[in-house]
Each structure stands twice: as C-alpha cells, then as structure tokens.
Amino acid sequence: MFLSNFFDNPERLNRWIDIAQSSFLPLLKGALLYSLTLAIVSFFFGLILAVLAALARLSGIKPLVGLARFYVSLIRGTPLLVQLFIIFFGLPSVGIMIDPFPSAVIGFSLSVGAYSSEVVRAAILSIHKGQWEAAYSLGMTYWQALRRVVLPQAARVSVPPLSNSFISLVKDTSLAAAILVPEMFRKAQEIVASTYEPLLVYSEAALIYWMICFVLSFIQDRIENKLDRYV
C-alpha cells in the first residue's frame, strides 16, 4: 500500500532521489573521516589496554589482578553511552574539559580494552604449556618467552574474535553522535533535521554501515584463511 502510493506520487519520488544523491557524499565523508578513524584509533589503544589487563590478570600479583578485574567489571557492567556521557558531560563539572573526538576515543578505548582483555587472556591460556617450557629450555626469560613465542601464537588464535570486536566497534561509533562527534550518524541526524525524511536518510546511513562492515568481513575472512595455512 505504501509503495503504491509512493510511486504514484512522482514529486515525492523525485524529492527522495534528490535527497539521497545530495546526502550520500556527506554521509560517506562522515563515515570515512570520523567513524572509521574513531574505530581504528580506539581499537589500537583498546588493544594495548587489553594486553595490559590480560597480563595483569595472569601475573598472579594480587593488587594487579584485583585492579584488572575491577576495570573489566566496571566497564562491562555499565552502558557505553553512560561512560561517554560521564567523560564528555560529567568531567567538565570537576574542571576537566575534553573535546568530543578525544572523549569518544577514551570511552571506546576503555570499552574495547575491557572486552578484548578476556579474548587476549583466553588466547594466551590456550597456548600449550610445552611452548613455555621449550622457550625456557632455550634460556629465555618469562618476558622473552611471552614476546617471542606465546604472544605471536596467541595473536593468531585471537584474530577471529578481535576482528568481530572491531566490526562491532565500527557500528558502535554511532553512539559518538550523542557527544557531538560529527561522524556519519550525526551527519544523518543533521540531514534529517533539514529534510524531515528520517526513513530515507537513516536507511541510507544503515546501507553505508552495512557496506563498510561487508568489506571488513571480507578482509577478516582473507586474513583468517591466510593464517589457517600455517596451522
């Protein structure tokens, strides 16, 4: 019923076509310059936090273990949107002013670090103890064995779940619109405010998200197939 009425109204159809054409480049620009950049930068720092948290959990040192567990529990137990609001809107009340993009990087990095730390920890634990013993028999220290023998193997094991985390992060960057980061979803909101066509614009934004995630999934499959050749 909706489609028949829609196509019977050529003026409305032409308006949708014009809006779709004029909004595509601004949306794509927001995706490439902000959404993807935000995801890549946040994932990089998040992985560093993840490795540190995982090693702290595995260290056996009670203060480090307790600190890592508290960090993971706090971040995983609270909504990401609330964390972003605390960083961007809450910290200024105590004199800490952070711009929108760095605030988003901090929030997403903390989230990636907490969730990915369990992936990294599980990947390290999956490496057979014989690998450690072989490294020690060659005269390596704990840190040398970890860096040269264990972590490279753990990295291969963790590629699939970490790739999925990155793809999810790309979609989660839409939450940064709530703290004024001009990423793709924020651009879509601005276009809707001027065109009053939410169905068209948000559907177009969803299509771009899907295209990006499709390409990332394809790259993930290629990486996994290449790594599987060495198993």
mmCIF file of C-alpha atoms in Angstrom, residues 79-218:
data_model
loop_
_atom_site.group_PDB
_atom_site.id
_atom_site.type_symbol
_atom_site.label_atom_id
_atom_site.label_comp_id
_atom_site.label_asym_id
_atom_site.label_seq_id
_atom_site.Cartn_x
_atom_site.Cartn_y
_atom_site.Cartn_z
ATOM 1 C CA PRO A 79 26.462 1.078 29.388
ATOM 2 C CA LEU A 80 28.900 2.540 26.889
ATOM 3 C CA LEU A 81 26.631 5.540 26.326
ATOM 4 C CA VAL A 82 26.707 6.334 30.049
ATOM 5 C CA GLN A 83 30.514 6.144 30.019
ATOM 6 C CA LEU A 84 30.670 8.585 27.091
ATOM 7 C CA PHE A 85 28.339 10.987 28.898
ATOM 8 C CA ILE A 86 30.450 10.839 32.068
ATOM 9 C CA ILE A 87 33.626 11.609 30.106
ATOM 10 C CA PHE A 88 32.200 14.410 27.949
ATOM 11 C CA PHE A 89 29.453 15.954 30.090
ATOM 12 C CA GLY A 90 30.469 14.838 33.585
ATOM 13 C CA LEU A 91 34.184 15.602 33.782
ATOM 14 C CA PRO A 92 33.762 19.352 32.998
ATOM 15 C CA SER A 93 31.970 19.687 36.367
ATOM 16 C CA VAL A 94 35.319 18.950 38.053
ATOM 17 C CA GLY A 95 37.311 21.156 35.678
ATOM 18 C CA ILE A 96 38.345 18.548 33.124
ATOM 19 C CA MET A 97 37.362 19.679 29.623
ATOM 20 C CA ILE A 98 37.824 17.207 26.759
ATOM 21 C CA ASP A 99 36.798 17.783 23.141
ATOM 22 C CA PRO A 100 34.199 15.457 21.563
ATOM 23 C CA PHE A 101 36.534 13.320 19.439
ATOM 24 C CA PRO A 102 39.134 12.649 22.211
ATOM 25 C CA SER A 103 36.269 11.929 24.615
ATOM 26 C CA ALA A 104 34.924 9.325 22.208
ATOM 27 C CA VAL A 105 38.391 7.801 21.765
ATOM 28 C CA ILE A 106 38.803 7.496 25.538
ATOM 29 C CA GLY A 107 35.370 5.944 26.002
ATOM 30 C CA PHE A 108 35.643 3.462 23.147
ATOM 31 C CA SER A 109 39.232 2.535 24.043
ATOM 32 C CA LEU A 110 38.237 1.716 27.610
ATOM 33 C CA SER A 111 35.361 -0.407 26.318
ATOM 34 C CA VAL A 112 37.495 -2.268 23.776
ATOM 35 C CA GLY A 113 40.196 -2.836 26.376
ATOM 36 C CA ALA A 114 37.788 -4.374 28.873
ATOM 37 C CA TYR A 115 36.029 -6.710 26.452
ATOM 38 C CA SER A 116 39.111 -7.664 24.439
ATOM 39 C CA SER A 117 41.192 -8.378 27.550
ATOM 40 C CA GLU A 118 39.192 -11.549 28.078
ATOM 41 C CA VAL A 119 39.840 -12.560 24.465
ATOM 42 C CA VAL A 120 43.577 -11.950 24.837
ATOM 43 C CA ARG A 121 43.710 -13.746 28.180
ATOM 44 C CA ALA A 122 41.883 -16.770 26.772
ATOM 45 C CA ALA A 123 44.187 -16.800 23.728
ATOM 46 C CA ILE A 124 47.294 -16.794 25.944
ATOM 47 C CA LEU A 125 45.884 -19.565 28.128
ATOM 48 C CA SER A 126 45.136 -21.630 25.013
ATOM 49 C CA ILE A 127 48.846 -21.919 24.206
ATOM 50 C CA HIS A 128 50.164 -25.260 25.447
ATOM 51 C CA LYS A 129 52.498 -25.138 28.445
ATOM 52 C CA GLY A 130 55.031 -27.035 26.388
ATOM 53 C CA GLN A 131 55.640 -23.844 24.412
ATOM 54 C CA TRP A 132 56.662 -22.079 27.603
ATOM 55 C CA GLU A 133 58.883 -24.973 28.636
ATOM 56 C CA ALA A 134 60.540 -25.059 25.221
ATOM 57 C CA ALA A 135 61.275 -21.344 25.435
ATOM 58 C CA TYR A 136 62.703 -21.701 28.949
ATOM 59 C CA SER A 137 64.887 -24.592 27.780
ATOM 60 C CA LEU A 138 66.444 -22.200 25.253
ATOM 61 C CA GLY A 139 67.379 -19.839 28.057
ATOM 62 C CA MET A 140 64.596 -17.305 27.518
ATOM 63 C CA THR A 141 63.195 -15.293 30.395
ATOM 64 C CA TYR A 142 59.457 -15.084 31.069
ATOM 65 C CA TRP A 143 59.088 -11.849 29.099
ATOM 66 C CA GLN A 144 61.200 -13.127 26.210
ATOM 67 C CA ALA A 145 59.117 -16.310 26.011
ATOM 68 C CA LEU A 146 55.942 -14.272 26.150
ATOM 69 C CA ARG A 147 57.026 -11.826 23.451
ATOM 70 C CA ARG A 148 58.777 -14.236 21.065
ATOM 71 C CA VAL A 149 56.833 -17.476 21.454
ATOM 72 C CA VAL A 150 53.484 -17.137 23.210
ATOM 73 C CA LEU A 151 52.059 -13.808 22.039
ATOM 74 C CA PRO A 152 52.620 -14.485 18.302
ATOM 75 C CA GLN A 153 50.672 -17.743 18.611
ATOM 76 C CA ALA A 154 48.018 -16.122 20.790
ATOM 77 C CA ALA A 155 47.626 -13.363 18.199
ATOM 78 C CA ARG A 156 46.654 -15.914 15.554
ATOM 79 C CA VAL A 157 44.106 -17.507 17.891
ATOM 80 C CA SER A 158 42.569 -14.150 18.791
ATOM 81 C CA VAL A 159 42.188 -12.830 15.219
ATOM 82 C CA PRO A 160 38.566 -14.021 14.665
ATOM 83 C CA PRO A 161 37.062 -12.668 17.934
ATOM 84 C CA LEU A 162 39.074 -9.448 17.767
ATOM 85 C CA SER A 163 38.005 -8.914 14.156
ATOM 86 C CA ASN A 164 34.393 -9.297 15.222
ATOM 87 C CA SER A 165 35.007 -6.790 18.014
ATOM 88 C CA PHE A 166 36.377 -4.272 15.524
ATOM 89 C CA ILE A 167 33.384 -4.671 13.214
ATOM 90 C CA SER A 168 31.063 -4.155 16.186
ATOM 91 C CA LEU A 169 33.072 -1.104 17.177
ATOM 92 C CA VAL A 170 32.549 0.451 13.746
ATOM 93 C CA LYS A 171 28.799 0.248 14.327
ATOM 94 C CA ASP A 172 29.081 1.423 17.937
ATOM 95 C CA THR A 173 30.748 4.646 16.801
ATOM 96 C CA SER A 174 27.217 5.866 16.051
ATOM 97 C CA LEU A 175 26.923 6.447 19.818
ATOM 98 C CA ALA A 176 29.513 9.220 19.463
ATOM 99 C CA ALA A 177 26.782 11.322 17.842
ATOM 100 C CA ALA A 178 25.383 11.796 21.341
ATOM 101 C CA ILE A 179 28.508 13.725 22.373
ATOM 102 C CA LEU A 180 28.627 15.856 19.212
ATOM 103 C CA VAL A 181 31.261 13.944 17.224
ATOM 104 C CA PRO A 182 30.477 14.698 13.543
ATOM 105 C CA GLU A 183 30.557 11.049 12.464
ATOM 106 C CA MET A 184 28.151 9.526 9.984
ATOM 107 C CA PHE A 185 25.126 9.106 12.240
ATOM 108 C CA ARG A 186 25.499 12.681 13.461
ATOM 109 C CA LYS A 187 25.551 13.819 9.834
ATOM 110 C CA ALA A 188 22.399 11.776 9.232
ATOM 111 C CA GLN A 189 20.674 13.500 12.153
ATOM 112 C CA GLU A 190 21.604 16.920 10.761
ATOM 113 C CA ILE A 191 20.289 15.999 7.297
ATOM 114 C CA VAL A 192 17.031 14.679 8.787
ATOM 115 C CA ALA A 193 16.603 17.921 10.731
ATOM 116 C CA SER A 194 16.647 19.883 7.468
ATOM 117 C CA THR A 195 14.828 17.454 5.137
ATOM 118 C CA TYR A 196 12.305 15.810 7.502
ATOM 119 C CA GLU A 197 12.872 12.479 5.764
ATOM 120 C CA PRO A 198 14.110 10.159 8.546
ATOM 121 C CA LEU A 199 13.200 6.894 6.803
ATOM 122 C CA LEU A 200 15.242 7.705 3.709
ATOM 123 C CA VAL A 201 18.291 9.236 5.405
ATOM 124 C CA TYR A 202 18.605 6.702 8.225
ATOM 125 C CA SER A 203 18.145 3.849 5.733
ATOM 126 C CA GLU A 204 20.909 5.343 3.614
ATOM 127 C CA ALA A 205 23.172 5.564 6.677
ATOM 128 C CA ALA A 206 22.364 1.938 7.529
ATOM 129 C CA LEU A 207 23.275 0.925 3.979
ATOM 130 C CA ILE A 208 26.684 2.629 4.282
ATOM 131 C CA TYR A 209 27.310 0.922 7.638
ATOM 132 C CA TRP A 210 26.437 -2.406 6.017
ATOM 133 C CA MET A 211 28.774 -1.756 3.074
ATOM 134 C CA ILE A 212 31.671 -0.930 5.395
ATOM 135 C CA CYS A 213 31.053 -3.984 7.581
ATOM 136 C CA PHE A 214 30.733 -6.187 4.492
ATOM 137 C CA VAL A 215 34.169 -5.073 3.283
ATOM 138 C CA LEU A 216 35.645 -5.574 6.762
ATOM 139 C CA SER A 217 34.118 -9.062 6.977
ATOM 140 C CA PHE A 218 35.652 -9.918 3.604
#
